[in-house]
CSV table of N, CA and C in Angstrom, one decimal:
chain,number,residue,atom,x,y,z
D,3,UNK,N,0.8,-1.2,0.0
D,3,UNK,CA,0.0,0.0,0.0
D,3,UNK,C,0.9,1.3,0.0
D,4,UNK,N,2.1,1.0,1.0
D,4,UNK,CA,2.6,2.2,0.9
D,4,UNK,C,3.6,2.4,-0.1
D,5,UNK,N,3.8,1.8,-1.5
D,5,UNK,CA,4.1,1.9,-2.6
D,5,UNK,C,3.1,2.6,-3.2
D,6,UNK,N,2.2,2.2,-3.3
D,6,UNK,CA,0.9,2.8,-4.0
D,6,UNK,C,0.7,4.2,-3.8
D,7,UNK,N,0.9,4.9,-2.2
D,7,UNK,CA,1.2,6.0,-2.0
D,7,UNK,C,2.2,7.0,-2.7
D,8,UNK,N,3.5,5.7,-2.5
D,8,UNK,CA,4.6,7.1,-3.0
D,8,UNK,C,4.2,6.7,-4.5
D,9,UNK,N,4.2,6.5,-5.4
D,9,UNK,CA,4.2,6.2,-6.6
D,9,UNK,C,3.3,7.4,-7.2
D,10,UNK,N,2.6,8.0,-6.9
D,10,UNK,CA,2.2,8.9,-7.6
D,10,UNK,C,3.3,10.5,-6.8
D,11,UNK,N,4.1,10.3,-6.2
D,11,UNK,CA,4.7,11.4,-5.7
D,11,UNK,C,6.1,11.4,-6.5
D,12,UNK,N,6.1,10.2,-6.5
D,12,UNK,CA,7.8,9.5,-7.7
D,12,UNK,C,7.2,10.3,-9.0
D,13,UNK,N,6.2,9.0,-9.0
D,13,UNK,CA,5.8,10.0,-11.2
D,13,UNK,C,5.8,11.5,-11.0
D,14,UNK,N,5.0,12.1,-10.1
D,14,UNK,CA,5.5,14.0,-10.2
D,14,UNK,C,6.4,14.4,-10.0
D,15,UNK,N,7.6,13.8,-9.2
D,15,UNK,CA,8.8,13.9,-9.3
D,15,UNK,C,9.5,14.1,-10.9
D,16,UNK,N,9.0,12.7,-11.2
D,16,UNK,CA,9.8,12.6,-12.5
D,16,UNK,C,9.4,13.3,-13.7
D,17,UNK,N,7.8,13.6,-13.5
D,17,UNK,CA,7.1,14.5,-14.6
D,17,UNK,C,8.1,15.7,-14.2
D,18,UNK,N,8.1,16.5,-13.3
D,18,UNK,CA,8.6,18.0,-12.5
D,18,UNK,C,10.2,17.9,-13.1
D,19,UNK,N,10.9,17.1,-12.6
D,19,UNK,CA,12.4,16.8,-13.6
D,19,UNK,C,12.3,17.0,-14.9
D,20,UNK,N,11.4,15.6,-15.9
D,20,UNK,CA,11.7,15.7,-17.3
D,20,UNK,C,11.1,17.2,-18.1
D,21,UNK,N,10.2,17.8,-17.1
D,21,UNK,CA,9.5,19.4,-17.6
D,21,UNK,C,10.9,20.5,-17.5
D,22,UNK,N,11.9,20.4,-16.1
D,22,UNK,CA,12.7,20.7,-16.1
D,22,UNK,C,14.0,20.5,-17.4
D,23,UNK,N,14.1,19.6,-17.6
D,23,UNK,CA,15.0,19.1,-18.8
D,23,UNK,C,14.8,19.6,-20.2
D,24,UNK,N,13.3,19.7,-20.2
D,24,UNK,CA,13.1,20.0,-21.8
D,24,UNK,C,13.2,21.3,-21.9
D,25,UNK,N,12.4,22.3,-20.7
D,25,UNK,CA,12.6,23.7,-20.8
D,25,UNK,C,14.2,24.2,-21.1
D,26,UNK,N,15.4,23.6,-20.3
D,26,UNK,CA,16.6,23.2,-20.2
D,26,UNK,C,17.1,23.3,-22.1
D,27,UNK,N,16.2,22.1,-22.4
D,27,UNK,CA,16.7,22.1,-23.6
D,27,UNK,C,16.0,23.2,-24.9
D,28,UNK,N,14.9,23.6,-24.7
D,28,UNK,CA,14.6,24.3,-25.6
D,28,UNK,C,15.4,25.8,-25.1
D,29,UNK,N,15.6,26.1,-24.6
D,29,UNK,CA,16.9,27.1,-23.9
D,29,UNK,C,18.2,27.3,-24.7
D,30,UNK,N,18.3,25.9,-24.8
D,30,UNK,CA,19.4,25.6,-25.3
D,30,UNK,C,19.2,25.5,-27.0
D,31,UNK,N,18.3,25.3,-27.6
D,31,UNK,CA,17.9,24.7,-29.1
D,31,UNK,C,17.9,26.4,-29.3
D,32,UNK,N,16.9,27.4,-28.7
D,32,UNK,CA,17.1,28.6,-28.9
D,32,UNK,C,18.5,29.2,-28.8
D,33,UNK,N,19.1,29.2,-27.9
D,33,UNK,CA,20.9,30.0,-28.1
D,33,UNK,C,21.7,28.9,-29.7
D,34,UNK,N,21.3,27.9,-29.8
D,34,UNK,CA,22.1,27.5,-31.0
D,34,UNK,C,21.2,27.6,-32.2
D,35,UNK,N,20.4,28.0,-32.4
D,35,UNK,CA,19.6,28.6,-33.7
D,35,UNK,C,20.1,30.0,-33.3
D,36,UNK,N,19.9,30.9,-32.3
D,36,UNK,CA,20.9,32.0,-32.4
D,36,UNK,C,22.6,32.2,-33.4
D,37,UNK,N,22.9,31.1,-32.1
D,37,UNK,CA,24.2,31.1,-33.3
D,37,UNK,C,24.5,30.3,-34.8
D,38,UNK,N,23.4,30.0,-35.0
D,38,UNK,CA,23.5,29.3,-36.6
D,38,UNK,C,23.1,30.8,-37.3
D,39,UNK,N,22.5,31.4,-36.9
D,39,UNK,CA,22.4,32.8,-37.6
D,39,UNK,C,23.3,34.0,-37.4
D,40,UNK,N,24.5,33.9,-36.6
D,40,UNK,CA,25.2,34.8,-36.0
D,40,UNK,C,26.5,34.3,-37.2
D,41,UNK,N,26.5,33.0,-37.1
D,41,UNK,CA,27.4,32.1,-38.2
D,41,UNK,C,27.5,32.7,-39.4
D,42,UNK,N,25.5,32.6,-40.1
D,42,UNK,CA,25.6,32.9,-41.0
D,42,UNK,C,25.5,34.4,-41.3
D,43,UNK,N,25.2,35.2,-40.6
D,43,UNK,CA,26.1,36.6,-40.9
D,43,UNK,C,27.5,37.1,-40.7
D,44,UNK,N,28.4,36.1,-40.1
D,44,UNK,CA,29.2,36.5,-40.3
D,44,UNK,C,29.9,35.8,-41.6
D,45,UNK,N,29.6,34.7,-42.2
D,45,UNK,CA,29.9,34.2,-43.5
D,45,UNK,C,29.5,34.8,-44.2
D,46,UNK,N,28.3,35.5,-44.4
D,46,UNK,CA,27.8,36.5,-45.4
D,46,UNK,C,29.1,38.0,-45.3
D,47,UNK,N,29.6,38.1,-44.1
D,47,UNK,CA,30.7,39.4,-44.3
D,47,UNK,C,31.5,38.8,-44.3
D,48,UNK,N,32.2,37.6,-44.2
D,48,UNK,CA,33.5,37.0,-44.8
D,48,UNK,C,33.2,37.3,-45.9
D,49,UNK,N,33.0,36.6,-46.6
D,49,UNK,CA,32.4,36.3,-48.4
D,49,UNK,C,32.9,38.2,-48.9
D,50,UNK,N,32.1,38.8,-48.4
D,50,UNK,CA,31.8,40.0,-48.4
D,50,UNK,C,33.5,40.9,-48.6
D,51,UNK,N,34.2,40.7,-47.0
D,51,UNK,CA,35.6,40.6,-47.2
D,51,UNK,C,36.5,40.0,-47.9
D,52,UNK,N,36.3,39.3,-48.5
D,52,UNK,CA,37.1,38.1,-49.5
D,52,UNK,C,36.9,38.9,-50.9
D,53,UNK,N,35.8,39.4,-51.1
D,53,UNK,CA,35.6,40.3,-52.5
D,53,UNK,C,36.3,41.4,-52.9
D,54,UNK,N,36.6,42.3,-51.4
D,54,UNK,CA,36.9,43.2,-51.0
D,54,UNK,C,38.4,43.4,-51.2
D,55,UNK,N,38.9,42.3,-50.7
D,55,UNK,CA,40.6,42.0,-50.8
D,55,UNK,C,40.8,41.3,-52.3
D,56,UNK,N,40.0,40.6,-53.2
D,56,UNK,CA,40.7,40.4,-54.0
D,56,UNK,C,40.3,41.3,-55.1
D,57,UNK,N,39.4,42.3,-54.8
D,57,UNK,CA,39.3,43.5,-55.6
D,57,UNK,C,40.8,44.4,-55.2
D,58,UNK,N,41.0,44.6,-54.1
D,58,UNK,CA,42.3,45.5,-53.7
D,58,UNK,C,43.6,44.8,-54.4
D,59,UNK,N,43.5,43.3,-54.3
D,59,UNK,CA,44.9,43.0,-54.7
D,59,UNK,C,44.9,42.5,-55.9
D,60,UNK,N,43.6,42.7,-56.9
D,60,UNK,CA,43.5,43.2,-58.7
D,60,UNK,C,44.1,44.5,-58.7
D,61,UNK,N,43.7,45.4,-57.6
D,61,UNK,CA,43.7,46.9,-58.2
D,61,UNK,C,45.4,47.2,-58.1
D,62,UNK,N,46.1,46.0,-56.9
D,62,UNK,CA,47.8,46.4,-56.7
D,62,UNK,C,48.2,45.9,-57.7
D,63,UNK,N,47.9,44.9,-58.7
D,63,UNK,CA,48.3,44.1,-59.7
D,63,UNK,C,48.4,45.3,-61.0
D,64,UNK,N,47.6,46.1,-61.2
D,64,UNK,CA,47.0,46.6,-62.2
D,64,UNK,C,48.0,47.1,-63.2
D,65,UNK,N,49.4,47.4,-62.6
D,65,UNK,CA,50.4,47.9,-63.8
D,65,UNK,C,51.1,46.8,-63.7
D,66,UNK,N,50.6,45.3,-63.6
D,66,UNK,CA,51.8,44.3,-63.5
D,66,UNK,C,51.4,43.8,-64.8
D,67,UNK,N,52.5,42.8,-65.4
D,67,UNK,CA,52.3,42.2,-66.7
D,67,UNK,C,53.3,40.5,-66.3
D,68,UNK,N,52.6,39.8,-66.4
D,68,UNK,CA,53.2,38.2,-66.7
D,68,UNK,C,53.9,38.2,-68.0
D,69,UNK,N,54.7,37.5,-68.0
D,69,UNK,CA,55.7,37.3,-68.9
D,69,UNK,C,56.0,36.1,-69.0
D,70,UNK,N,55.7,35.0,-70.4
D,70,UNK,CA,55.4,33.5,-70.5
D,70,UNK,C,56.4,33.0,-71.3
D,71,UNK,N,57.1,32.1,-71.1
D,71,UNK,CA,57.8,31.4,-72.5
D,71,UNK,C,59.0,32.3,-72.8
D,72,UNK,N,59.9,33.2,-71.7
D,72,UNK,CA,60.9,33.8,-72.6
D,72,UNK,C,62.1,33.2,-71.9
D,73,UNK,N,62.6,33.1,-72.4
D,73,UNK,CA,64.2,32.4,-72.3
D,73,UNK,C,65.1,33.6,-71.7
D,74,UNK,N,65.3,33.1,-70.2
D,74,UNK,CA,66.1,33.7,-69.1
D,74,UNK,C,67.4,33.4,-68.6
D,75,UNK,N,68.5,34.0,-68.7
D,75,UNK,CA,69.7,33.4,-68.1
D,75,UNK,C,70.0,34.0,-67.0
D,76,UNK,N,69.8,33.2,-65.4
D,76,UNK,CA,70.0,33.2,-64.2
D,76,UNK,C,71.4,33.1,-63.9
D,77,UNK,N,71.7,34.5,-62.8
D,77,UNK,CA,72.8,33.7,-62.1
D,77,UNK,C,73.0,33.1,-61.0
D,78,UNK,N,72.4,31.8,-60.7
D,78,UNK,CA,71.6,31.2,-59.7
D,78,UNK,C,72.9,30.4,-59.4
D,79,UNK,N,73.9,30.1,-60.7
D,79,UNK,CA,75.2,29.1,-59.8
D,79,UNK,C,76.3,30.1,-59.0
D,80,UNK,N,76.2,31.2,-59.1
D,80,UNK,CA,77.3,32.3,-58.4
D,80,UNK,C,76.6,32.4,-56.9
D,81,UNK,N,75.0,32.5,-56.8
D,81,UNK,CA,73.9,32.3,-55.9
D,81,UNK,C,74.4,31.2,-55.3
D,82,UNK,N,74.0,30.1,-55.7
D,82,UNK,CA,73.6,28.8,-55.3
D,82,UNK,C,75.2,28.7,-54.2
D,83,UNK,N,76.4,28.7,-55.0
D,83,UNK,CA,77.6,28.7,-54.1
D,83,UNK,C,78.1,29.6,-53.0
D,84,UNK,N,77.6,31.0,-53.0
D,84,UNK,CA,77.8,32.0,-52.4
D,84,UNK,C,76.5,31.4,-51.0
D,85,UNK,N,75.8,30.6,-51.0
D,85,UNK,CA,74.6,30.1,-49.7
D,85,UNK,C,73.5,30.9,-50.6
D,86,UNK,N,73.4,32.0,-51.0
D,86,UNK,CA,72.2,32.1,-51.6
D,86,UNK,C,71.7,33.6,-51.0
D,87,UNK,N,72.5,34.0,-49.9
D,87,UNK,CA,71.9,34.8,-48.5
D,87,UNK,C,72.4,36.4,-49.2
D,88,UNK,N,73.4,36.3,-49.9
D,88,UNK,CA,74.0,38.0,-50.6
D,88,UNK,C,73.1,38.7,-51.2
D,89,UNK,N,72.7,39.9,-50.3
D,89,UNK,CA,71.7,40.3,-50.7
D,89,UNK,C,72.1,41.2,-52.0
D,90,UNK,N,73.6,41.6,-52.1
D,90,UNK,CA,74.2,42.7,-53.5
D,90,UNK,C,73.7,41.3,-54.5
D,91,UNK,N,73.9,40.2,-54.6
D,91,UNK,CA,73.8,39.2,-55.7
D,91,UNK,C,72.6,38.7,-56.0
D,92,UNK,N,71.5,39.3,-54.9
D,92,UNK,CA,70.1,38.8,-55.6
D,92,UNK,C,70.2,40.2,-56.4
D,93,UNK,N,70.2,41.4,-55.5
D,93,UNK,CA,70.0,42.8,-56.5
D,93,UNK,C,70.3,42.4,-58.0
D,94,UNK,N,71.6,41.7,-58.1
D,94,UNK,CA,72.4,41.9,-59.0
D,94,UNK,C,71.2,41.5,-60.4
D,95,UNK,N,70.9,39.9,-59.7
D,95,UNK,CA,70.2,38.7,-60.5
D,95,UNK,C,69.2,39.6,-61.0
D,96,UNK,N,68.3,40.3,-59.8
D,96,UNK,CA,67.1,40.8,-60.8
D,96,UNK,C,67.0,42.1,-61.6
D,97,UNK,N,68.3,42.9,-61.3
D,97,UNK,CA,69.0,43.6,-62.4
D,97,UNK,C,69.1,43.5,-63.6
D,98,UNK,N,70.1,42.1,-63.7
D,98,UNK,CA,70.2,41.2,-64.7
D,98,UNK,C,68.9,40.7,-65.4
D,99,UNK,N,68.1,40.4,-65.0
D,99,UNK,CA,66.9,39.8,-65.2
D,99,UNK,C,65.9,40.8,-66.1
D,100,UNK,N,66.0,42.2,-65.4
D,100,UNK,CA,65.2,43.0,-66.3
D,100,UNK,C,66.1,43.8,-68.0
D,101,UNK,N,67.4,43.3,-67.5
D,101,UNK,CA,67.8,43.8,-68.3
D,101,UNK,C,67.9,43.1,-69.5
D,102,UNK,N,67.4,41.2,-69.5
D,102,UNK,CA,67.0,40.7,-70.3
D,102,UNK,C,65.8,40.8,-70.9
D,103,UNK,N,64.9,41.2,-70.0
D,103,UNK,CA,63.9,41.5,-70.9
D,103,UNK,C,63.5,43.0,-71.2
D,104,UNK,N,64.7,43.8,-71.2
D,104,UNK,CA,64.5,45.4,-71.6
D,104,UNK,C,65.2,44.9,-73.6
D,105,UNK,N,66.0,44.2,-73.3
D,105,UNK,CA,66.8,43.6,-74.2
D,105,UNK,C,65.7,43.0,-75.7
D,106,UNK,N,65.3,42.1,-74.8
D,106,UNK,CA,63.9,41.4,-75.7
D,106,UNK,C,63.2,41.8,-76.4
D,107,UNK,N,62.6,42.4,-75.4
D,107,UNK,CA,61.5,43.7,-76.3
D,107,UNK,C,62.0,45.1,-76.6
D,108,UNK,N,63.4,45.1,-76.9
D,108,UNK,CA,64.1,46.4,-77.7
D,108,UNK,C,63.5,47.5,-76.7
D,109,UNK,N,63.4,47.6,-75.6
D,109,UNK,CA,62.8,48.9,-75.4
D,109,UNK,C,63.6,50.1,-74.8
D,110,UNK,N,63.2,51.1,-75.1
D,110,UNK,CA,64.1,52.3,-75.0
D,110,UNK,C,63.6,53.0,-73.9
D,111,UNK,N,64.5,53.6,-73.0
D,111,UNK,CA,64.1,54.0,-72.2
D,111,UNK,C,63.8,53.6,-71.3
D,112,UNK,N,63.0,52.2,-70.9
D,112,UNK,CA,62.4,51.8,-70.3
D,112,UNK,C,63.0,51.2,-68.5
D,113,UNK,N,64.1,51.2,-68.4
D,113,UNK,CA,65.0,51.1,-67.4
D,113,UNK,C,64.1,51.8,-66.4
D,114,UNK,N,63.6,53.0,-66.2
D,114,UNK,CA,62.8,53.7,-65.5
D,114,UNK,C,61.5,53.8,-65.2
D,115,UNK,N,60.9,53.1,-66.3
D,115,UNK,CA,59.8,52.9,-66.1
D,115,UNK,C,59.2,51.4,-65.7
D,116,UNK,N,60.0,50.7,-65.1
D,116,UNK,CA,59.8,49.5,-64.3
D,116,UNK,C,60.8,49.3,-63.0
D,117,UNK,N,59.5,49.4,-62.2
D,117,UNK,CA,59.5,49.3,-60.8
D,117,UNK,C,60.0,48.1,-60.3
D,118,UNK,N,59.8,47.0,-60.8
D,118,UNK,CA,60.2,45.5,-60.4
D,118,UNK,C,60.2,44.7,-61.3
D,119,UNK,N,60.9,43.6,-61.1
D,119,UNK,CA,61.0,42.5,-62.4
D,119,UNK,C,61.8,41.2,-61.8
D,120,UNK,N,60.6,40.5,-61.8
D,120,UNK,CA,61.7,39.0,-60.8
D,120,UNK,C,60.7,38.1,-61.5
D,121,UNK,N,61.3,37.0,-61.5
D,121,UNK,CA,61.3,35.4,-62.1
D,121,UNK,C,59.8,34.7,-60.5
D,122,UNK,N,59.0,33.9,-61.2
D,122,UNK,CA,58.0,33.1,-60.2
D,122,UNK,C,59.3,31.6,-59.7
D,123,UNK,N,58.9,31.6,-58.4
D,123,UNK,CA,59.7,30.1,-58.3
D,123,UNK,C,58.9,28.9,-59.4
D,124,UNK,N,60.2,27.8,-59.6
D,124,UNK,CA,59.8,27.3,-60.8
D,124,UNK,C,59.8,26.1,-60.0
D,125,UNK,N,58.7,24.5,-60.1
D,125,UNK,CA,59.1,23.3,-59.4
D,125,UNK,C,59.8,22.7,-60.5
D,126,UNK,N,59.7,22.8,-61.6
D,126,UNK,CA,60.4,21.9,-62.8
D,126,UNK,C,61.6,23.0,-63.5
D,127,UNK,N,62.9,22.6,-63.1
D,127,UNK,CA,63.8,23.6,-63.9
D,127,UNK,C,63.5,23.6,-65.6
D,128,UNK,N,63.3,22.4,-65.9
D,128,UNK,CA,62.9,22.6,-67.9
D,128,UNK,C,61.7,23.3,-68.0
D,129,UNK,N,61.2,24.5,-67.6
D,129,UNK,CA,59.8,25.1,-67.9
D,129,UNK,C,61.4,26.7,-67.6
D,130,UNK,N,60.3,27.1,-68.7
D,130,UNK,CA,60.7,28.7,-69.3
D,130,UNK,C,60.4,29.4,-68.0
D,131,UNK,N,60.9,30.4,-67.3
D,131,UNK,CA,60.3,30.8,-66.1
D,131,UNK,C,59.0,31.9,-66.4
D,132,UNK,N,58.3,31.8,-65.4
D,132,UNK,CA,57.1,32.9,-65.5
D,132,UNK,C,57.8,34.2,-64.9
D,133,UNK,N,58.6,35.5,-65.4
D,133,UNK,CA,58.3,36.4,-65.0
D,133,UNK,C,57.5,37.8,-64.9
D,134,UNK,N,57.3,38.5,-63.9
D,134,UNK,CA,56.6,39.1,-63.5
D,134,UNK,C,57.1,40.6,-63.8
D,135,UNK,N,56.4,41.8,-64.2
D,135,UNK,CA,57.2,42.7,-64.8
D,135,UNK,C,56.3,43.4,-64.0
D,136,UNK,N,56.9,44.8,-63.1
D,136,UNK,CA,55.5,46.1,-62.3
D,136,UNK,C,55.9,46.8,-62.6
D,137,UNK,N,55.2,47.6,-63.7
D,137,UNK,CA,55.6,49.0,-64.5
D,137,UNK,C,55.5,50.3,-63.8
D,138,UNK,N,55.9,51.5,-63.5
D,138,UNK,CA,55.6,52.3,-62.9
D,138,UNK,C,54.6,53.0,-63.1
D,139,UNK,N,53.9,53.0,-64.2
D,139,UNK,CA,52.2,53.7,-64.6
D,139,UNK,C,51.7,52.7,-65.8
D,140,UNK,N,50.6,52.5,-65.6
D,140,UNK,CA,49.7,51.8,-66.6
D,140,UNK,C,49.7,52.1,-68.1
D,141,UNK,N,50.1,53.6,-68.5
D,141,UNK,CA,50.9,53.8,-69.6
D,141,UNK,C,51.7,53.0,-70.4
D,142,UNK,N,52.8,52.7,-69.4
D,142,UNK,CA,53.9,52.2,-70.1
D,142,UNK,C,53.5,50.8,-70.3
D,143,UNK,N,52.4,50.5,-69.1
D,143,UNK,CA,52.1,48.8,-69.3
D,143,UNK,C,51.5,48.5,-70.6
D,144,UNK,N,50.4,49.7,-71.1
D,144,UNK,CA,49.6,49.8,-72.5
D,144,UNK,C,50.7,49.8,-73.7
D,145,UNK,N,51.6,50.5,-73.8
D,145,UNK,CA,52.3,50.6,-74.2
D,145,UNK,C,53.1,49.1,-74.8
D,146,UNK,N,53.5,48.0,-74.1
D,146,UNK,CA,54.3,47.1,-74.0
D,146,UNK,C,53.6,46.6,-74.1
D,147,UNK,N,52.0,46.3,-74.0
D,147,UNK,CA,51.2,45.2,-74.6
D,147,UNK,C,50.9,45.1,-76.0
D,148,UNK,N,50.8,46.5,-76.5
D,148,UNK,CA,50.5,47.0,-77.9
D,148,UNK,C,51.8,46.4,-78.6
D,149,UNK,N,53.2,46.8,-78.0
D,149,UNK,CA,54.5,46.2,-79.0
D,149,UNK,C,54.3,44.6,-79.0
D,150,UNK,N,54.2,44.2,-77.8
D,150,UNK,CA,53.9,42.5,-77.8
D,150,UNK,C,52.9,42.1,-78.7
D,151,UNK,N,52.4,42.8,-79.6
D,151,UNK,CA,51.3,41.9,-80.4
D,151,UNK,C,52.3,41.5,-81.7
D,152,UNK,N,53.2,42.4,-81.6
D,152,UNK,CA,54.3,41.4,-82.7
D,152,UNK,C,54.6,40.4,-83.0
D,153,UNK,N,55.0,40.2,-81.3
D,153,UNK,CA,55.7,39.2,-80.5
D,153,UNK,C,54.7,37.7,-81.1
D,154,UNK,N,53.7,37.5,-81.8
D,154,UNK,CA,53.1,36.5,-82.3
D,154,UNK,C,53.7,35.6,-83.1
D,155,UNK,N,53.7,34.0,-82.7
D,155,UNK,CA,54.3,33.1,-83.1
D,155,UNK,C,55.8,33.3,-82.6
D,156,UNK,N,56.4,34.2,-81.6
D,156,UNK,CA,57.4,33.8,-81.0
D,156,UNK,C,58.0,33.0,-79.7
D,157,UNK,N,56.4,32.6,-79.2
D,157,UNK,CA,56.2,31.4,-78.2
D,157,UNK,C,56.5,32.5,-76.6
D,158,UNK,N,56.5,33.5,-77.0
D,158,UNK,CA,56.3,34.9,-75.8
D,158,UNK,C,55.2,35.3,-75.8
D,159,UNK,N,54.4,35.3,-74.3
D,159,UNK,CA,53.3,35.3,-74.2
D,159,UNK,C,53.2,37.0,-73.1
D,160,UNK,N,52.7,38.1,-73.5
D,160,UNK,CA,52.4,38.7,-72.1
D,160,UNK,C,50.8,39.0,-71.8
D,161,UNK,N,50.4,39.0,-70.3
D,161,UNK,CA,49.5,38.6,-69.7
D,161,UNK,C,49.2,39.7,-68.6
D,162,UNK,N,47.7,40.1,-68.4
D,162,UNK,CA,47.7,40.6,-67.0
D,162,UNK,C,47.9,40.0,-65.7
D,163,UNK,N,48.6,40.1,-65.1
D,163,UNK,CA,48.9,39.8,-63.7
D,163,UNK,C,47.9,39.8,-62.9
D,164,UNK,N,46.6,38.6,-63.1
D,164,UNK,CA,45.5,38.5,-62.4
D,164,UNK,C,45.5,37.6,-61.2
D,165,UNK,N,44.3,38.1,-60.6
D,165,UNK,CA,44.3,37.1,-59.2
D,165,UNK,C,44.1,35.7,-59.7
D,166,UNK,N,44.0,34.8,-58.9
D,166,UNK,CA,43.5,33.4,-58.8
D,166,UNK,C,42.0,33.5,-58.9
D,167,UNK,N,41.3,34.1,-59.0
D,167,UNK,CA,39.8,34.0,-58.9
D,167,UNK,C,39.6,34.7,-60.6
D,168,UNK,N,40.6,36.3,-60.6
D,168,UNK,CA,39.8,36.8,-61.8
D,168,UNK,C,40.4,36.0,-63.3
D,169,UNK,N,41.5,35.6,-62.9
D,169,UNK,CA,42.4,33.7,-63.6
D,169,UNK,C,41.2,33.1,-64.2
D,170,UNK,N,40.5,32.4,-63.3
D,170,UNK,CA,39.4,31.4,-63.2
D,170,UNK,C,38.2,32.0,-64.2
D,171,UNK,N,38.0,33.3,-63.9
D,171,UNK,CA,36.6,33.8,-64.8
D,171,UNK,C,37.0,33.8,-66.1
D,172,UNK,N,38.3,34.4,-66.3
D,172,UNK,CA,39.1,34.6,-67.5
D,172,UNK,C,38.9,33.5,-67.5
D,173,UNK,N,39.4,32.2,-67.9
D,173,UNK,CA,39.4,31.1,-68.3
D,173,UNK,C,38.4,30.1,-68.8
D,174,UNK,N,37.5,30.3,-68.0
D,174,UNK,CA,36.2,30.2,-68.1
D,174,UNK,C,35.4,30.9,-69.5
D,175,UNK,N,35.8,32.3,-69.1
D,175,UNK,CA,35.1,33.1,-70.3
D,175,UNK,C,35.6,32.1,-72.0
D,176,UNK,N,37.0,32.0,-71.7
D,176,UNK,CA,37.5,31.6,-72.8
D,176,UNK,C,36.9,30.2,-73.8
D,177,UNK,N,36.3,29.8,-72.8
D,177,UNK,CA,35.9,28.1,-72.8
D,177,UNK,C,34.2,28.4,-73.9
């Protein structure tokens, strides 16, 4: 009998707990539907930032020109023995470097009107290196694309210095 007593005091116990537990949990189901939406606005302003940055670092590219297929002579063995670390001997290399391709493309003057000129690292030494040319004004870059149309059937290619994303559209378009 005196089971029969507690037994409805147990079940309201246990009713009064599992009421506790679920309130508990819809508590809980609400803060993480909060943060699936907190998630998703902040992936909506990643995305957002990600457009942002590779718009800026098209716009730093914009007087660069790629340079495909031209035959470079490195002084990478005076490098390579020296440890590699002389900073007068990299100067020197990419000195050298633009001065091959000031050479190439006959151009006059032009010593001043490029800002930078270095070779991409290569994983296969038999590949022509990709270098990279940053002109001092977009002028001069128009300029050197118009002479390059010569440059047809000479297995020298020049290219805008695009991101990896605006690469992909390009490529795509082409298809």
């Amino acid at each position: 009998m005196e089971e029969i007593k507690r037994s409805p005091n147990f079940l309201s116990e246990e009713v009064t707990e599992m009421a506790t537990q679920q309130t508990q949990l819809l508590v809980l189901l609400t803060e993480v539907h909060e943060l699936c939406l907190t998630i998703r606005d902040r992936d909506g302003k990643i995305v957002e930032l990600e457009k942002c940055v590779d718009s800026l670092e098209q716009q730093a590219r914009m007087n660069d020109l790629v340079i495909i297929g031209l035959e470079m002579k490195h002084l990478t063995y005076k490098r390579a023995v020296s440890g590699g670390n002389d900073k007068r001997e990299r100067e020197r290399e990419r000195e050298s470097l633009q001065q091959q391709v000031i050479s190439f493309f006959k151009l006059q003057n032009y010593k001043t009107n490029i800002e930078v000129c270095y070779a991409l690292p290569l994983k296969e030494r038999k590949i022509k290196p990709t270098i990279v040319l940053k002109m001092v004004s977009l002028k001069y870059k128009i300029d050197l694309m118009r002479q390059a149309r010569s440059l047809r059937g000479a297995g020298v290619y020049l290219n805008d210095h695009l991101t990896k994303k605006n690469a992909e559209i390009a490529r795509q378009a082409r298809l």
